[in-house]
Amino acid sequence: MIQDNIYLPLIDNIKELVSISEEEIVLITEAFEPKDLSKKEILLFKGDVSNHMRFITNGCLRSYYINEEGQEYIVQFGIKNWWVNDLYSYLTKTPAKHFVQALQSTTVLQIYRDKLEDLFEKVPAMERFFRIKIQNAYVANQNRTLKAMSETAESRYRDFIKKYRDSEQAVPQYMVASYLG
């Protein structure tokens, strides 16, 4: 049974890409654990290995990198119903290059890598789901890179406002500027 509906956004997100049965929903909800974060709390530190996949049920996160000179670069924002992670760290099991921090009180549902591997065995549709998500993340990253090289800052800002419409209040303008370069 889905407790307090906290898992409903996750299940809906999964069902957008793959079909899952009621029995599989139970297995999925048992595998994911909620984690509440307060504003400014760090979910993942640079240097730690990312061992979880994380789905945002409410709130807003940012993933950012700090270079040797101390300059901060925002790599990604994560809003309700989005997945956020240092995917490179997760996939390669190497230390994270990014921090992941809550910009406001946030709840994520997270699954540890070993539990996810078990879930792939029990619910094969989840393996397909994550393959599609990772493919989409790759495409989005390529698009962002190309836009950064070919579009004006004003055009990138208009696209940002469209994409992150629901998070304008949660994201300060200086962070938007960092994200857009």
PDB file of C-alpha atoms in Angstrom:
ATOM      1  CA  MET A   1       0.000   0.000   0.000  1.00  0.00           C
ATOM      2  CA  ILE A   2       1.225   3.484  -0.818  1.00  0.00           C
ATOM      3  CA  GLN A   3       1.602   5.271   2.518  1.00  0.00           C
ATOM      4  CA  ASP A   4       0.416   8.885   2.799  1.00  0.00           C
ATOM      5  CA  ASN A   5       0.541   9.210  -0.995  1.00  0.00           C
ATOM      6  CA  ILE A   6       4.226  10.182  -0.784  1.00  0.00           C
ATOM      7  CA  TYR A   7       4.980   7.530  -3.409  1.00  0.00           C
ATOM      8  CA  LEU A   8       2.239   8.529  -5.861  1.00  0.00           C
ATOM      9  CA  PRO A   9       4.382  11.074  -7.778  1.00  0.00           C
ATOM     10  CA  LEU A  10       7.148   8.464  -8.137  1.00  0.00           C
ATOM     11  CA  ILE A  11       4.750   5.808  -9.381  1.00  0.00           C
ATOM     12  CA  ASP A  12       3.139   8.282 -11.794  1.00  0.00           C
ATOM     13  CA  ASN A  13       6.594   9.250 -13.086  1.00  0.00           C
ATOM     14  CA  ILE A  14       7.485   5.618 -13.712  1.00  0.00           C
ATOM     15  CA  LYS A  15       4.133   4.906 -15.388  1.00  0.00           C
ATOM     16  CA  GLU A  16       4.775   7.718 -17.887  1.00  0.00           C
ATOM     17  CA  LEU A  17       7.433   5.494 -19.492  1.00  0.00           C
ATOM     18  CA  VAL A  18       6.678   1.871 -18.562  1.00  0.00           C
ATOM     19  CA  SER A  19       3.783  -0.325 -17.467  1.00  0.00           C
ATOM     20  CA  ILE A  20       3.901  -1.755 -13.950  1.00  0.00           C
ATOM     21  CA  SER A  21       1.477  -3.996 -12.068  1.00  0.00           C
ATOM     22  CA  GLU A  22       0.051  -3.450  -8.587  1.00  0.00           C
ATOM     23  CA  GLU A  23       2.448  -6.103  -7.249  1.00  0.00           C
ATOM     24  CA  GLU A  24       5.376  -4.309  -8.835  1.00  0.00           C
ATOM     25  CA  ILE A  25       4.224  -1.002  -7.336  1.00  0.00           C
ATOM     26  CA  VAL A  26       4.447  -2.587  -3.889  1.00  0.00           C
ATOM     27  CA  LEU A  27       8.013  -3.761  -4.598  1.00  0.00           C
ATOM     28  CA  ILE A  28       9.001  -0.313  -5.857  1.00  0.00           C
ATOM     29  CA  THR A  29       7.561   1.555  -2.871  1.00  0.00           C
ATOM     30  CA  GLU A  30       9.254  -0.868  -0.483  1.00  0.00           C
ATOM     31  CA  ALA A  31      12.618  -0.243  -2.154  1.00  0.00           C
ATOM     32  CA  PHE A  32      12.550   3.582  -2.077  1.00  0.00           C
ATOM     33  CA  GLU A  33      13.072   5.462   1.185  1.00  0.00           C
ATOM     34  CA  PRO A  34      11.986   9.043   1.897  1.00  0.00           C
ATOM     35  CA  LYS A  35      14.577  11.591   2.995  1.00  0.00           C
ATOM     36  CA  ASP A  36      13.616  15.037   4.222  1.00  0.00           C
ATOM     37  CA  LEU A  37      16.041  17.910   3.762  1.00  0.00           C
ATOM     38  CA  SER A  38      15.958  21.349   5.301  1.00  0.00           C
ATOM     39  CA  LYS A  39      16.786  24.482   3.339  1.00  0.00           C
ATOM     40  CA  LYS A  40      20.527  24.630   2.451  1.00  0.00           C
ATOM     41  CA  GLU A  41      21.114  21.036   3.610  1.00  0.00           C
ATOM     42  CA  ILE A  42      23.644  19.153   1.501  1.00  0.00           C
ATOM     43  CA  LEU A  43      22.358  15.836   0.133  1.00  0.00           C
ATOM     44  CA  LEU A  44      25.592  14.861  -1.650  1.00  0.00           C
ATOM     45  CA  PHE A  45      29.046  16.244  -0.966  1.00  0.00           C
ATOM     46  CA  LYS A  46      31.792  16.575  -3.558  1.00  0.00           C
ATOM     47  CA  GLY A  47      34.155  13.668  -2.963  1.00  0.00           C
ATOM     48  CA  ASP A  48      31.494  11.245  -1.735  1.00  0.00           C
ATOM     49  CA  VAL A  49      30.428   8.452  -4.061  1.00  0.00           C
ATOM     50  CA  SER A  50      26.806   8.812  -5.123  1.00  0.00           C
ATOM     51  CA  ASN A  51      25.169   5.505  -4.208  1.00  0.00           C
ATOM     52  CA  HIS A  52      21.513   6.483  -4.605  1.00  0.00           C
ATOM     53  CA  MET A  53      19.122   7.414  -7.374  1.00  0.00           C
ATOM     54  CA  ARG A  54      16.890  10.226  -6.101  1.00  0.00           C
ATOM     55  CA  PHE A  55      13.420  11.423  -7.064  1.00  0.00           C
ATOM     56  CA  ILE A  56      12.129  14.780  -5.779  1.00  0.00           C
ATOM     57  CA  THR A  57       8.587  14.607  -4.365  1.00  0.00           C
ATOM     58  CA  ASN A  58       8.557  18.250  -3.278  1.00  0.00           C
ATOM     59  CA  GLY A  59      10.938  21.144  -2.955  1.00  0.00           C
ATOM     60  CA  CYS A  60      13.917  22.194  -5.059  1.00  0.00           C
ATOM     61  CA  LEU A  61      17.532  21.046  -5.275  1.00  0.00           C
ATOM     62  CA  ARG A  62      20.575  22.283  -7.089  1.00  0.00           C
ATOM     63  CA  SER A  63      23.636  20.408  -8.243  1.00  0.00           C
ATOM     64  CA  TYR A  64      26.749  22.562  -8.365  1.00  0.00           C
ATOM     65  CA  TYR A  65      30.478  22.430  -8.883  1.00  0.00           C
ATOM     66  CA  ILE A  66      33.155  24.606  -7.247  1.00  0.00           C
ATOM     67  CA  ASN A  67      36.388  25.064  -9.185  1.00  0.00           C
ATOM     68  CA  GLU A  68      39.910  25.480  -7.755  1.00  0.00           C
ATOM     69  CA  GLU A  69      39.463  29.273  -7.569  1.00  0.00           C
ATOM     70  CA  GLY A  70      36.299  28.883  -5.511  1.00  0.00           C
ATOM     71  CA  GLN A  71      33.915  29.847  -8.310  1.00  0.00           C
ATOM     72  CA  GLU A  72      30.572  28.080  -8.172  1.00  0.00           C
ATOM     73  CA  TYR A  73      28.864  26.717 -11.271  1.00  0.00           C
ATOM     74  CA  ILE A  74      25.334  25.371 -11.118  1.00  0.00           C
ATOM     75  CA  VAL A  75      25.016  22.249 -13.220  1.00  0.00           C
ATOM     76  CA  GLN A  76      21.351  21.404 -12.664  1.00  0.00           C
ATOM     77  CA  PHE A  77      18.250  22.382 -10.777  1.00  0.00           C
ATOM     78  CA  GLY A  78      15.831  19.723  -9.656  1.00  0.00           C
ATOM     79  CA  ILE A  79      12.182  20.442  -8.981  1.00  0.00           C
ATOM     80  CA  LYS A  80       9.178  18.374  -7.984  1.00  0.00           C
ATOM     81  CA  ASN A  81       8.855  15.156 -10.020  1.00  0.00           C
ATOM     82  CA  TRP A  82      12.427  15.341 -11.327  1.00  0.00           C
ATOM     83  CA  TRP A  83      15.399  13.054 -10.743  1.00  0.00           C
ATOM     84  CA  VAL A  84      18.651  14.618  -9.522  1.00  0.00           C
ATOM     85  CA  ASN A  85      22.078  13.126  -8.943  1.00  0.00           C
ATOM     86  CA  ASP A  86      25.750  13.275  -9.810  1.00  0.00           C
ATOM     87  CA  LEU A  87      25.103  10.643 -12.452  1.00  0.00           C
ATOM     88  CA  TYR A  88      28.765  10.285 -13.412  1.00  0.00           C
ATOM     89  CA  SER A  89      29.656   9.423  -9.808  1.00  0.00           C
ATOM     90  CA  TYR A  90      26.746   7.007  -9.564  1.00  0.00           C
ATOM     91  CA  LEU A  91      27.523   5.177 -12.803  1.00  0.00           C
ATOM     92  CA  THR A  92      31.299   4.993 -12.329  1.00  0.00           C
ATOM     93  CA  LYS A  93      31.314   4.550  -8.527  1.00  0.00           C
ATOM     94  CA  THR A  94      33.867   7.363  -8.299  1.00  0.00           C
ATOM     95  CA  PRO A  95      33.879  10.431  -6.024  1.00  0.00           C
ATOM     96  CA  ALA A  96      31.246  13.037  -6.886  1.00  0.00           C
ATOM     97  CA  LYS A  97      32.407  16.187  -8.608  1.00  0.00           C
ATOM     98  CA  HIS A  98      29.225  18.034  -7.604  1.00  0.00           C
ATOM     99  CA  PHE A  99      27.423  18.993  -4.461  1.00  0.00           C
ATOM    100  CA  VAL A 100      23.645  18.486  -4.320  1.00  0.00           C
ATOM    101  CA  GLN A 101      21.893  20.940  -1.992  1.00  0.00           C
ATOM    102  CA  ALA A 102      18.307  21.761  -1.030  1.00  0.00           C
ATOM    103  CA  LEU A 103      17.243  25.303  -1.952  1.00  0.00           C
ATOM    104  CA  GLN A 104      14.144  24.918   0.234  1.00  0.00           C
ATOM    105  CA  SER A 105      12.644  22.193   2.416  1.00  0.00           C
ATOM    106  CA  THR A 106      12.673  19.179   0.129  1.00  0.00           C
ATOM    107  CA  THR A 107      11.695  15.526   0.232  1.00  0.00           C
ATOM    108  CA  VAL A 108      13.344  12.958  -1.983  1.00  0.00           C
ATOM    109  CA  LEU A 109      12.627   9.292  -2.435  1.00  0.00           C
ATOM    110  CA  GLN A 110      15.917   7.495  -2.838  1.00  0.00           C
ATOM    111  CA  ILE A 111      17.018   3.980  -3.605  1.00  0.00           C
ATOM    112  CA  TYR A 112      20.416   2.542  -2.796  1.00  0.00           C
ATOM    113  CA  ARG A 113      22.291   1.040  -5.760  1.00  0.00           C
ATOM    114  CA  ASP A 114      22.122  -2.565  -4.432  1.00  0.00           C
ATOM    115  CA  LYS A 115      18.376  -2.269  -3.859  1.00  0.00           C
ATOM    116  CA  LEU A 116      17.976  -0.870  -7.361  1.00  0.00           C
ATOM    117  CA  GLU A 117      19.876  -3.825  -8.832  1.00  0.00           C
ATOM    118  CA  ASP A 118      17.551  -6.171  -6.893  1.00  0.00           C
ATOM    119  CA  LEU A 119      14.562  -4.197  -8.151  1.00  0.00           C
ATOM    120  CA  PHE A 120      15.763  -4.621 -11.745  1.00  0.00           C
ATOM    121  CA  GLU A 121      15.585  -8.393 -11.216  1.00  0.00           C
ATOM    122  CA  LYS A 122      12.139  -8.308  -9.609  1.00  0.00           C
ATOM    123  CA  VAL A 123      10.633  -5.590 -11.825  1.00  0.00           C
ATOM    124  CA  PRO A 124      12.290  -5.713 -15.278  1.00  0.00           C
ATOM    125  CA  ALA A 125      10.328  -2.646 -16.397  1.00  0.00           C
ATOM    126  CA  MET A 126      12.442  -0.573 -13.976  1.00  0.00           C
ATOM    127  CA  GLU A 127      15.589  -1.385 -15.922  1.00  0.00           C
ATOM    128  CA  ARG A 128      13.902  -0.096 -19.071  1.00  0.00           C
ATOM    129  CA  PHE A 129      12.651   2.978 -17.168  1.00  0.00           C
ATOM    130  CA  PHE A 130      16.147   3.927 -16.016  1.00  0.00           C
ATOM    131  CA  ARG A 131      17.656   3.254 -19.456  1.00  0.00           C
ATOM    132  CA  ILE A 132      15.180   5.723 -20.957  1.00  0.00           C
ATOM    133  CA  LYS A 133      15.821   8.266 -18.167  1.00  0.00           C
ATOM    134  CA  ILE A 134      19.584   8.065 -18.659  1.00  0.00           C
ATOM    135  CA  GLN A 135      19.209   8.398 -22.444  1.00  0.00           C
ATOM    136  CA  ASN A 136      17.011  11.473 -21.916  1.00  0.00           C
ATOM    137  CA  ALA A 137      19.557  12.951 -19.500  1.00  0.00           C
ATOM    138  CA  TYR A 138      22.295  12.501 -22.096  1.00  0.00           C
ATOM    139  CA  VAL A 139      20.208  14.216 -24.776  1.00  0.00           C
ATOM    140  CA  ALA A 140      19.331  17.086 -22.407  1.00  0.00           C
ATOM    141  CA  ASN A 141      22.998  17.552 -21.523  1.00  0.00           C
ATOM    142  CA  GLN A 142      23.964  17.663 -25.207  1.00  0.00           C
ATOM    143  CA  ASN A 143      21.227  20.224 -25.899  1.00  0.00           C
ATOM    144  CA  ARG A 144      22.345  22.390 -22.990  1.00  0.00           C
ATOM    145  CA  THR A 145      25.951  22.297 -24.194  1.00  0.00           C
ATOM    146  CA  LEU A 146      24.972  23.254 -27.745  1.00  0.00           C
ATOM    147  CA  LYS A 147      22.690  26.070 -26.528  1.00  0.00           C
ATOM    148  CA  ALA A 148      25.490  27.450 -24.351  1.00  0.00           C
ATOM    149  CA  MET A 149      27.739  27.616 -27.419  1.00  0.00           C
ATOM    150  CA  SER A 150      25.222  28.913 -29.939  1.00  0.00           C
ATOM    151  CA  GLU A 151      22.455  30.943 -28.260  1.00  0.00           C
ATOM    152  CA  THR A 152      22.407  34.319 -26.575  1.00  0.00           C
ATOM    153  CA  ALA A 153      22.095  34.649 -22.810  1.00  0.00           C
ATOM    154  CA  GLU A 154      18.638  36.179 -23.317  1.00  0.00           C
ATOM    155  CA  SER A 155      17.467  33.180 -25.335  1.00  0.00           C
ATOM    156  CA  ARG A 156      18.864  30.748 -22.742  1.00  0.00           C
ATOM    157  CA  TYR A 157      17.092  32.720 -19.993  1.00  0.00           C
ATOM    158  CA  ARG A 158      13.730  32.510 -21.826  1.00  0.00           C
ATOM    159  CA  ASP A 159      14.199  28.746 -22.203  1.00  0.00           C
ATOM    160  CA  PHE A 160      15.100  28.477 -18.515  1.00  0.00           C
ATOM    161  CA  ILE A 161      11.936  30.304 -17.437  1.00  0.00           C
ATOM    162  CA  LYS A 162       9.849  27.924 -19.573  1.00  0.00           C
ATOM    163  CA  LYS A 163      11.623  24.831 -18.290  1.00  0.00           C
ATOM    164  CA  TYR A 164      11.663  25.812 -14.600  1.00  0.00           C
ATOM    165  CA  ARG A 165       8.377  27.709 -14.515  1.00  0.00           C
ATOM    166  CA  ASP A 166       7.409  26.219 -11.129  1.00  0.00           C
ATOM    167  CA  SER A 167      10.665  27.121  -9.402  1.00  0.00           C
ATOM    168  CA  GLU A 168      11.054  30.842 -10.044  1.00  0.00           C
ATOM    169  CA  GLN A 169      10.414  31.672  -6.373  1.00  0.00           C
ATOM    170  CA  ALA A 170      12.833  29.015  -5.101  1.00  0.00           C
ATOM    171  CA  VAL A 171      15.805  29.919  -7.298  1.00  0.00           C
ATOM    172  CA  PRO A 172      17.585  33.243  -6.653  1.00  0.00           C
ATOM    173  CA  GLN A 173      18.581  35.227  -9.759  1.00  0.00           C
ATOM    174  CA  TYR A 174      22.314  34.875  -9.093  1.00  0.00           C
ATOM    175  CA  MET A 175      21.899  31.073  -9.209  1.00  0.00           C
ATOM    176  CA  VAL A 176      20.013  31.352 -12.493  1.00  0.00           C
ATOM    177  CA  ALA A 177      22.923  33.442 -13.843  1.00  0.00           C
ATOM    178  CA  SER A 178      25.400  30.790 -12.677  1.00  0.00           C
ATOM    179  CA  TYR A 179      23.375  28.045 -14.327  1.00  0.00           C
ATOM    180  CA  LEU A 180      23.112  29.936 -17.614  1.00  0.00           C
ATOM    181  CA  GLY A 181      26.772  30.898 -17.646  1.00  0.00           C
TER     182      GLY A 181
END
